[in-house]
Short mmCIF file of C-alpha atoms in Angstrom, two decimals:
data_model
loop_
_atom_site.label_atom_id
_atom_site.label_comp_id
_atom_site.label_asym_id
_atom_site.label_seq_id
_atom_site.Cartn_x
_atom_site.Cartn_y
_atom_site.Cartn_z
CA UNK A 1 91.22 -18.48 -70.39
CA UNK A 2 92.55 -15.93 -67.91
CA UNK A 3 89.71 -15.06 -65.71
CA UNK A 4 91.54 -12.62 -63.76
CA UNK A 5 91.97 -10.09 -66.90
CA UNK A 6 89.40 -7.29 -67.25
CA UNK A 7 87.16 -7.58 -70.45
CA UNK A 8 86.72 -3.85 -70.19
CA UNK A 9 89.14 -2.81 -72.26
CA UNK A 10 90.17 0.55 -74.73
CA UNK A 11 92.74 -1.38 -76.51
CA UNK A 12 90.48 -4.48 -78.00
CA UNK A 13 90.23 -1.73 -81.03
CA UNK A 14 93.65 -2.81 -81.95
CA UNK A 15 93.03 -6.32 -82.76
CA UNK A 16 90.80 -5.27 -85.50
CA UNK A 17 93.12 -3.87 -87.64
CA UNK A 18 91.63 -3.86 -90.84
CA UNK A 19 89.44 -2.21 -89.66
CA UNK A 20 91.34 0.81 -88.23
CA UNK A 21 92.78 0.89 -91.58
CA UNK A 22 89.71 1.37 -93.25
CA UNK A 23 89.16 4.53 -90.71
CA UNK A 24 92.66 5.89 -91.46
CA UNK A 25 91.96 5.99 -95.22
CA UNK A 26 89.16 7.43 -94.55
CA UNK A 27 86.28 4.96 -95.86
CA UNK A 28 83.03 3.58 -94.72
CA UNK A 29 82.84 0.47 -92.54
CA UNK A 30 80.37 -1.92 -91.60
CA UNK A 31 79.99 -1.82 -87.97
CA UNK A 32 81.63 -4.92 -86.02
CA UNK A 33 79.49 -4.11 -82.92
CA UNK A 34 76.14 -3.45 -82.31
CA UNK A 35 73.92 -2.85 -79.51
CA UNK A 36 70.35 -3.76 -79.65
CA UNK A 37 67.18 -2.34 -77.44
CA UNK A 38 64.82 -4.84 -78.43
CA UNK A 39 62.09 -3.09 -76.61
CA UNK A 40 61.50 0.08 -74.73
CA UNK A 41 58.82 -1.85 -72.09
CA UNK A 42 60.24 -2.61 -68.51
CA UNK A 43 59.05 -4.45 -65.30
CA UNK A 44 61.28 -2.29 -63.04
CA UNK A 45 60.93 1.42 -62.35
CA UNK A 46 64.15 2.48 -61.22
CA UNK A 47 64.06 5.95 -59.67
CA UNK A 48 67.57 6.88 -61.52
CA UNK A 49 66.80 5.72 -64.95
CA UNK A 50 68.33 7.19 -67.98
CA UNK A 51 65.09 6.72 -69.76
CA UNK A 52 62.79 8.33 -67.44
CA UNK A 53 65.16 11.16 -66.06
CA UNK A 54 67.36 11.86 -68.00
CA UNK A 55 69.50 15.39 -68.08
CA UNK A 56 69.19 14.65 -72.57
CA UNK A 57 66.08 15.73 -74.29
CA UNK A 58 65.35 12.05 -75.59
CA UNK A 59 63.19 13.41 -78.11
CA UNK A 60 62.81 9.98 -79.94
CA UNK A 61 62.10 7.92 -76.89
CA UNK A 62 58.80 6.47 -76.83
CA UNK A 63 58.14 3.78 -73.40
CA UNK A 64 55.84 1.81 -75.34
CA UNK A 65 58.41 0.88 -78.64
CA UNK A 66 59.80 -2.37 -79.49
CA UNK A 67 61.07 -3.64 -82.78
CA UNK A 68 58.37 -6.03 -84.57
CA UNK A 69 59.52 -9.50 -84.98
CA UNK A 70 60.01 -9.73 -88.79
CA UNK A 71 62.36 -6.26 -88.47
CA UNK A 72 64.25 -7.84 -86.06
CA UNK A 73 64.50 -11.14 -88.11
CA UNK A 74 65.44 -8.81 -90.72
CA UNK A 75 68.30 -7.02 -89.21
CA UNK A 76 69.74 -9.90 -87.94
CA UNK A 77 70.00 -11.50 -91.26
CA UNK A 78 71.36 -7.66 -92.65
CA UNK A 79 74.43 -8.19 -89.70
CA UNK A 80 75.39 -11.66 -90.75
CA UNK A 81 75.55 -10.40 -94.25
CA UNK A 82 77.40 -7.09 -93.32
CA UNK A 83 80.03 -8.96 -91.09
CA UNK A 84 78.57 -8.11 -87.64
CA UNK A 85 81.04 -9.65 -85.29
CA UNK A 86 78.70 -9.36 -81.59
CA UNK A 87 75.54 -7.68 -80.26
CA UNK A 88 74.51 -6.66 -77.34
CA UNK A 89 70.63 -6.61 -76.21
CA UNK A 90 70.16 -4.04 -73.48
CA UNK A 91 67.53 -0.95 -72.60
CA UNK A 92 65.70 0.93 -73.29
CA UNK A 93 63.53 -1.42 -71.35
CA UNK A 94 64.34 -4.70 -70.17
CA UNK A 95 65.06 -6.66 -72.81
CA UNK A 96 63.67 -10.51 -71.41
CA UNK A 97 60.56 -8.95 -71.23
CA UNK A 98 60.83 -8.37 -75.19
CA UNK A 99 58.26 -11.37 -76.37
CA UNK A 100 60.65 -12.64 -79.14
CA UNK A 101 63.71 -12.26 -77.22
CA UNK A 102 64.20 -16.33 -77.39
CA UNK A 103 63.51 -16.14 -80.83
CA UNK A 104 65.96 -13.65 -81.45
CA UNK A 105 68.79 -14.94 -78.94
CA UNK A 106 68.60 -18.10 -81.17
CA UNK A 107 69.19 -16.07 -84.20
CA UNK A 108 71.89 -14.13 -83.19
CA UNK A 109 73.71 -17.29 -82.26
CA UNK A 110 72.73 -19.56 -85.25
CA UNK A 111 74.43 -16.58 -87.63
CA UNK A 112 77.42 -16.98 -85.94
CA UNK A 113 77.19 -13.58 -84.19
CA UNK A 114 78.70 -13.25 -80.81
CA UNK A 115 75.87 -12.77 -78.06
CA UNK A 116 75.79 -10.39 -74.58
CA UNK A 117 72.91 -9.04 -72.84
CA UNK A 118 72.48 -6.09 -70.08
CA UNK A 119 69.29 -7.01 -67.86
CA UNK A 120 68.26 -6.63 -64.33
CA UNK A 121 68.10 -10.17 -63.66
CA UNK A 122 64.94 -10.95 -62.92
CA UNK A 123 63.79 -13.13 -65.92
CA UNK A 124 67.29 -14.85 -66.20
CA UNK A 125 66.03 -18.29 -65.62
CA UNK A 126 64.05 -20.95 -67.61
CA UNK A 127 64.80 -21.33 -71.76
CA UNK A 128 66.36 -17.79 -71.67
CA UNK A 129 69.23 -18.50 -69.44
CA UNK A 130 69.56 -21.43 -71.32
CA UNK A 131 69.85 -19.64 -74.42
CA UNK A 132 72.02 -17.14 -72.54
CA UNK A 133 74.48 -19.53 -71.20
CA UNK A 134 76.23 -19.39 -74.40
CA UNK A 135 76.94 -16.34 -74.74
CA UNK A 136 80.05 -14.30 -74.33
CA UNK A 137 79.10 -12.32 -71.26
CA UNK A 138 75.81 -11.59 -69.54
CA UNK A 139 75.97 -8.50 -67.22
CA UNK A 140 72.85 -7.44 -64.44
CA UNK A 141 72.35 -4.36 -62.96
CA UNK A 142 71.74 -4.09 -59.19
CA UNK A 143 71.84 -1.48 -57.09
CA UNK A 144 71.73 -3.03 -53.30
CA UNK A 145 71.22 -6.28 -51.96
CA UNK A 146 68.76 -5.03 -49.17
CA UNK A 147 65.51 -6.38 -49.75
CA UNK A 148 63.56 -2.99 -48.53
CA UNK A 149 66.36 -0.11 -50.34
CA UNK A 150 66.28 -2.71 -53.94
CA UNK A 151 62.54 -2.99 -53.89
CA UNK A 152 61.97 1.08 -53.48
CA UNK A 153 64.78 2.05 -55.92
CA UNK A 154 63.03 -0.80 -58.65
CA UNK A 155 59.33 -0.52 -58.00
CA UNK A 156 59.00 -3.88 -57.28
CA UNK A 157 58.37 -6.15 -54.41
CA UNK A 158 60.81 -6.99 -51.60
CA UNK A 159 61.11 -10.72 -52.39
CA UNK A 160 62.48 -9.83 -55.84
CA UNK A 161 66.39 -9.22 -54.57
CA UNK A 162 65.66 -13.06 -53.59
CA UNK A 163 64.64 -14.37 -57.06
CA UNK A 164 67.54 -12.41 -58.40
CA UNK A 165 70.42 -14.24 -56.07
CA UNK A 166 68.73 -17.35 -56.90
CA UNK A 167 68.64 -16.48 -60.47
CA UNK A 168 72.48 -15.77 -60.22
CA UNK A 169 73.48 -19.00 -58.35
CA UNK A 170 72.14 -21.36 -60.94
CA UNK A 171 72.73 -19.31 -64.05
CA UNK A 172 76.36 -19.57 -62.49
CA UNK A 173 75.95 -22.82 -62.39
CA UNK A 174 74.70 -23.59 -65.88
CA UNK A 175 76.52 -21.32 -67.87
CA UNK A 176 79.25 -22.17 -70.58
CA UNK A 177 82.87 -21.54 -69.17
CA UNK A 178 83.69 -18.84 -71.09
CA UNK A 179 80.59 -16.79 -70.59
CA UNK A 180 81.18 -13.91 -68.16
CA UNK A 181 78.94 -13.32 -65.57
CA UNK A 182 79.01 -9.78 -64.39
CA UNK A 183 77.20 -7.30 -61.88
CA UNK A 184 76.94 -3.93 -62.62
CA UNK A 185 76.78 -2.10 -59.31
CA UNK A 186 76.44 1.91 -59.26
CA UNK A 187 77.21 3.36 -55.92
CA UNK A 188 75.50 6.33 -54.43
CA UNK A 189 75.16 7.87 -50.98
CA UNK A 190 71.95 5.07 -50.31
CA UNK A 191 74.05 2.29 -50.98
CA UNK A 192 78.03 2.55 -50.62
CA UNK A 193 78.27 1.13 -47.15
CA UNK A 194 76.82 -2.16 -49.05
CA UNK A 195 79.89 -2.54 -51.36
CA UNK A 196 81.79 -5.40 -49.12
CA UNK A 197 78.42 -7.55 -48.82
CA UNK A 198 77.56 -7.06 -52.66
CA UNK A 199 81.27 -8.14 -53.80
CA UNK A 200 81.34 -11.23 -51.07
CA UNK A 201 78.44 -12.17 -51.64
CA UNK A 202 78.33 -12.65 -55.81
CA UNK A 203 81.52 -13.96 -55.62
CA UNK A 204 79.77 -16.70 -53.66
CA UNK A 205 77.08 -17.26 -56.25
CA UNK A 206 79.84 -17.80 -59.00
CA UNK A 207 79.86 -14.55 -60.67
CA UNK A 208 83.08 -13.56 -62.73
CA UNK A 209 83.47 -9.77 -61.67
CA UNK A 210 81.34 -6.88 -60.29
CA UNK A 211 82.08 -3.45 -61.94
CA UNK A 212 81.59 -0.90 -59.33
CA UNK A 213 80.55 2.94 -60.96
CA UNK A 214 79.66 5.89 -59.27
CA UNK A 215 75.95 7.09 -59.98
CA UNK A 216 76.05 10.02 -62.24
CA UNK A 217 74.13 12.97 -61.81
CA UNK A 218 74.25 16.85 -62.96
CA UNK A 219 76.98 17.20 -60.04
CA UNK A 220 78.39 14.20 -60.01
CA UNK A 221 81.61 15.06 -58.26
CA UNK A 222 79.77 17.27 -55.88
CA UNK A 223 77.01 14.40 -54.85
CA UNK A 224 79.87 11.79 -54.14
CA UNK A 225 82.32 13.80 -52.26
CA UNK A 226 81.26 13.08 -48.77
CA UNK A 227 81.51 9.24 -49.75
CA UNK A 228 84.30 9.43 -51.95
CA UNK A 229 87.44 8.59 -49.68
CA UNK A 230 85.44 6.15 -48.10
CA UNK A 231 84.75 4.26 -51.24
CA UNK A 232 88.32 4.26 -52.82
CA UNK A 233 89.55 2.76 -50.00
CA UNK A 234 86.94 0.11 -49.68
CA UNK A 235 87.37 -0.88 -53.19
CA UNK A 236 90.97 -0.80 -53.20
CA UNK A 237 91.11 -3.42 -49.78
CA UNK A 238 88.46 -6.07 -51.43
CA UNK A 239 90.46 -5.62 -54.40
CA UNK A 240 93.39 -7.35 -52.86
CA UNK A 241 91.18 -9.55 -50.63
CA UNK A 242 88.97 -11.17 -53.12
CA UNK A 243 90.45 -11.00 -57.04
CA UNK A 244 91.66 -14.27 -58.34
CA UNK A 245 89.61 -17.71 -58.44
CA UNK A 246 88.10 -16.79 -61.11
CA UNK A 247 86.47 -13.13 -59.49
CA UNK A 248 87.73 -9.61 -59.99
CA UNK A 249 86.53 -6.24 -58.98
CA UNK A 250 86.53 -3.91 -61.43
CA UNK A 251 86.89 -0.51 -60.14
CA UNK A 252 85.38 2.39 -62.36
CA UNK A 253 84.46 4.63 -59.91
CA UNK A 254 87.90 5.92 -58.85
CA UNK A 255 88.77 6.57 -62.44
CA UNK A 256 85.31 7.67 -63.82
CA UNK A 257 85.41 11.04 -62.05
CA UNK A 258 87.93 12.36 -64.83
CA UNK A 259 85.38 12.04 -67.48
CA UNK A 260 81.74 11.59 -66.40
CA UNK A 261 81.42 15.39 -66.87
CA UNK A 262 82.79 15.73 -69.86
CA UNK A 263 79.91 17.51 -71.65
CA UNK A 264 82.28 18.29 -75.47
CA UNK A 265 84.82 16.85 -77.54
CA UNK A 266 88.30 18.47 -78.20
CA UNK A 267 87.75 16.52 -81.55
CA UNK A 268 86.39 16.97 -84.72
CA UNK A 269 86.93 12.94 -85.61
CA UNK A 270 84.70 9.94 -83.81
CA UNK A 271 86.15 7.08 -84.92
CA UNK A 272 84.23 4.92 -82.81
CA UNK A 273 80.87 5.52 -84.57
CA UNK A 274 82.91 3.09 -87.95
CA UNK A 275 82.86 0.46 -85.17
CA UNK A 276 79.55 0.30 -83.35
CA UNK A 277 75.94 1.37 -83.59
CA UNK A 278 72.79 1.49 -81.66
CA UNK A 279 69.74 0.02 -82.77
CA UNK A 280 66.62 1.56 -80.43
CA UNK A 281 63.13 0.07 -79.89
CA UNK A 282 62.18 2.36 -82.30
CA UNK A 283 64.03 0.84 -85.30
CA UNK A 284 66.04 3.57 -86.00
CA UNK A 285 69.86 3.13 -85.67
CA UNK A 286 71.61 5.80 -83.76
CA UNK A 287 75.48 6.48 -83.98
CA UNK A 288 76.38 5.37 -79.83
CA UNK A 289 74.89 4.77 -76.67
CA UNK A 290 75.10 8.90 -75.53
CA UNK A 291 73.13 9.70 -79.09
CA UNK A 292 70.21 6.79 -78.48
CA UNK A 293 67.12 8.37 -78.95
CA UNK A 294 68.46 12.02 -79.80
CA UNK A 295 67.23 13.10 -83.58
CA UNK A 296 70.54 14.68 -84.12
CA UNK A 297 71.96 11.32 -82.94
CA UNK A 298 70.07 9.13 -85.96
CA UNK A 299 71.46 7.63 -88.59
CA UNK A 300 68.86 6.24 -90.75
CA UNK A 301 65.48 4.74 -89.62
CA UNK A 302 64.40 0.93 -90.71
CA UNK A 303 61.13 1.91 -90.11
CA UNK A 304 61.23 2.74 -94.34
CA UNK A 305 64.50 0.35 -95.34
CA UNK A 306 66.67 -2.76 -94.16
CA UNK A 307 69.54 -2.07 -92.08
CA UNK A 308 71.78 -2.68 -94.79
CA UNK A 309 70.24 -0.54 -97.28
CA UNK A 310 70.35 2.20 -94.45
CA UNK A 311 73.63 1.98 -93.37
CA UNK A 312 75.10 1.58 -97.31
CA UNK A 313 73.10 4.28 -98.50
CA UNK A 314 74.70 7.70 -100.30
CA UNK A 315 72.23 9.72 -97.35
CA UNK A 316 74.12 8.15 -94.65
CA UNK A 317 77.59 8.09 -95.75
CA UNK A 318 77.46 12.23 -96.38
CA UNK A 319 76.34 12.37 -92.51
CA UNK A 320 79.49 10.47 -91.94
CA UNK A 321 81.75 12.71 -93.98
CA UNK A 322 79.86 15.74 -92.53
CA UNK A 323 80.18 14.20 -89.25
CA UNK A 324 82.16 17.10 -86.50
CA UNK A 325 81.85 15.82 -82.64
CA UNK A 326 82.96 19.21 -81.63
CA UNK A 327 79.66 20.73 -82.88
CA UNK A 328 77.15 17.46 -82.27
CA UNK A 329 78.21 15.97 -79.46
CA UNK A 330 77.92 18.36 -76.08
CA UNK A 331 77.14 15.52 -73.93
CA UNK A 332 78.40 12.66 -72.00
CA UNK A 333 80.07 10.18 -74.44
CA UNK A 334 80.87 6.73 -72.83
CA UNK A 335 83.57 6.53 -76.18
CA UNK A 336 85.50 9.82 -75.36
CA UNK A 337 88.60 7.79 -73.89
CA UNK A 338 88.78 5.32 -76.98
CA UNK A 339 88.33 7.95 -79.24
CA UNK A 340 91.22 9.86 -77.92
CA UNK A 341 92.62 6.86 -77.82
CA UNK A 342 92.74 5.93 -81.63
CA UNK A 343 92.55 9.85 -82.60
CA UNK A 344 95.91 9.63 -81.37
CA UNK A 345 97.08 6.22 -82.67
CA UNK A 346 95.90 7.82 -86.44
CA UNK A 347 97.38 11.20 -85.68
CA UNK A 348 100.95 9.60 -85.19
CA UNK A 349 103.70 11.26 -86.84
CA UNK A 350 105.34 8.51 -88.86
CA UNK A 351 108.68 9.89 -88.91
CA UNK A 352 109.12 8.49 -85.41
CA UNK A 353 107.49 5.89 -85.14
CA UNK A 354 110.24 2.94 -85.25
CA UNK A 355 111.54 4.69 -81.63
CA UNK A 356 109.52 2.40 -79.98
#
């Protein structure tokens, strides 16, 4: 295994090709991907949180939801019968603070499903990071490594940035080789001149990579352009400095500008949603990440049904068929680039397409 090759990739659509098929002719898939938030419920309180401020109406979001343990049982057992290749768990909340989130894990990976998690870190330690340690990546989200700036962003006391490096280091430790440990870092104007210590520093511990993104706001390019410069060029030096051995920096902020305010589609077609769902706390299944928690973003609710009778059903497939991203989606979409992607790759004129 190649440690020094990004897993964030638009192209690892290709390798399922049956798939893409499927989309080309036009018919309903099962989804190979699906992202999970166990439970709404968090023991952080980030100032910048999606959840609490976000520039969406989230008219379905509800800070007290999380999916019952015999649903969840029950959708798990729905994705090994409908061919569900991974899941992710991820927020809504936190999702080790869900109370059957070992249960689950253990599930997930007795099915034969592939297994990631997004979490801040803090509860990565005991039977869960044991659990965790086989799976295919486990990412945390940080935000500064000084004890005083990571407590007041969070919420939480100034010892926790402690537990969380410690939390790192032996998870690093104990984790199966081909699990890849990440940080998510997202840099603002309170924390860029920490980018150097972060990236040295979790490199040290034994992480795999740290994906650096800029923070996103209703002016995004406006808020970073004082730092911008600064940044790019920081990145770009511990870039060459630090990748290989098993580390990489992943640099998203110098290309994210081009389409974190992208509020509409120049599409009618959103392939991606044949690929991947969202499952929220509130059992409903959504068609992406952007759409979580939007009621023109549902796709059925399992509040009523099983997630395969949902997803199968004649209800959902005309929303599919009726589906138009130009008219639904006026938001960020964290799929745009893929879907432009494989819009393209089914748009090909044939008549070409041996002059390679």
């Amino acid at each position: 295994m190649n440690r020094n090759i990004t897993p964030y990739s638009n192209l690892k659509i290709f390798h399922h090709q049956e798939t893409l098929n499927k989309v080309e002719r036009g018919e309903r898939c099962n989804p190979l991907y699906i992202r999970i938030k166990p439970t709404n419920i968090c023991n952080h309180n980030c100032f910048y949180c999606h959840y609490k401020n976000s520039y969406l109406t989230l008219d379905e979001y509800q800070p007290k939801d999380f999916i019952p343990y015999e649903k969840m049982m029950e959708i798990i057992e729905d994705m090994k019968t409908m061919g569900v290749k991974a899941v992710t768990f991820s927020g809504g909340g936190e999702p080790l603070v869900y109370p059957y989130i070992e249960e689950t894990m253990e599930k997930v990976l007795d099915s034969g499903i592939e297994l990631s998690i997004i979490t801040n870190g803090s509860m990565l330690s005991g039977k869960k990071a044991q659990i965790l340690a086989k799976a295919k990546w486990v990412r945390i989200s940080m935000d500064s490594m000084i004890p005083q700036t990571y407590a007041q962003n969070r919420g939480i006391s100034e010892n926790a940035i402690g537990i969380l490096k410690n939390n790192i280091k032996e998870f690093a430790k104990m984790k199966d080789p081909y699990c890849e440990l990440g940080i998510n870092f997202v840099i603002g104007k309170e924390n860029y001149k920490e980018i150097e210590e972060v990236a040295r520093t979790m490199k040290d511990l034994g992480v795999n990579h740290v994906k650096f993104a800029p923070l996103f706001s209703n002016e995004t390019e406006e808020y970073h352009k004082d730092i911008k410069d600064e940044v790019i060029s920081t990145l770009s030096r511990l870039s060459q400095e630090l990748n290989g051995d098993g580390f990489k920096i992943i640099d998203l902020y110098t290309s994210d500008f081009d389409h974190y305010e992208v509020f509409k589609r120049e599409y009618s077609r959103c392939p991606m949603k044949e690929f991947v769902c969202i499952i929220g706390a509130n059992s409903k299944v959504y068609y992406c990440q952007d759409k979580a928690y939007l009621s023109d973003g549902c796709v059925c609710d399992l509040n009523h049904q099983s997630f395969l009778e949902g997803w199968t059903s004649e209800a959902v497939t005309q929303k599919f068929r009726e589906f138009d991203a130009k008219k639904i989606c006026k938001q960020h979409c964290v799929h745009d680039s893929r879907n432009v992607l494989i819009n393209s790759y089914l748009d090909m004129d044939m008549n070409h397409v041996n002059f390679v």
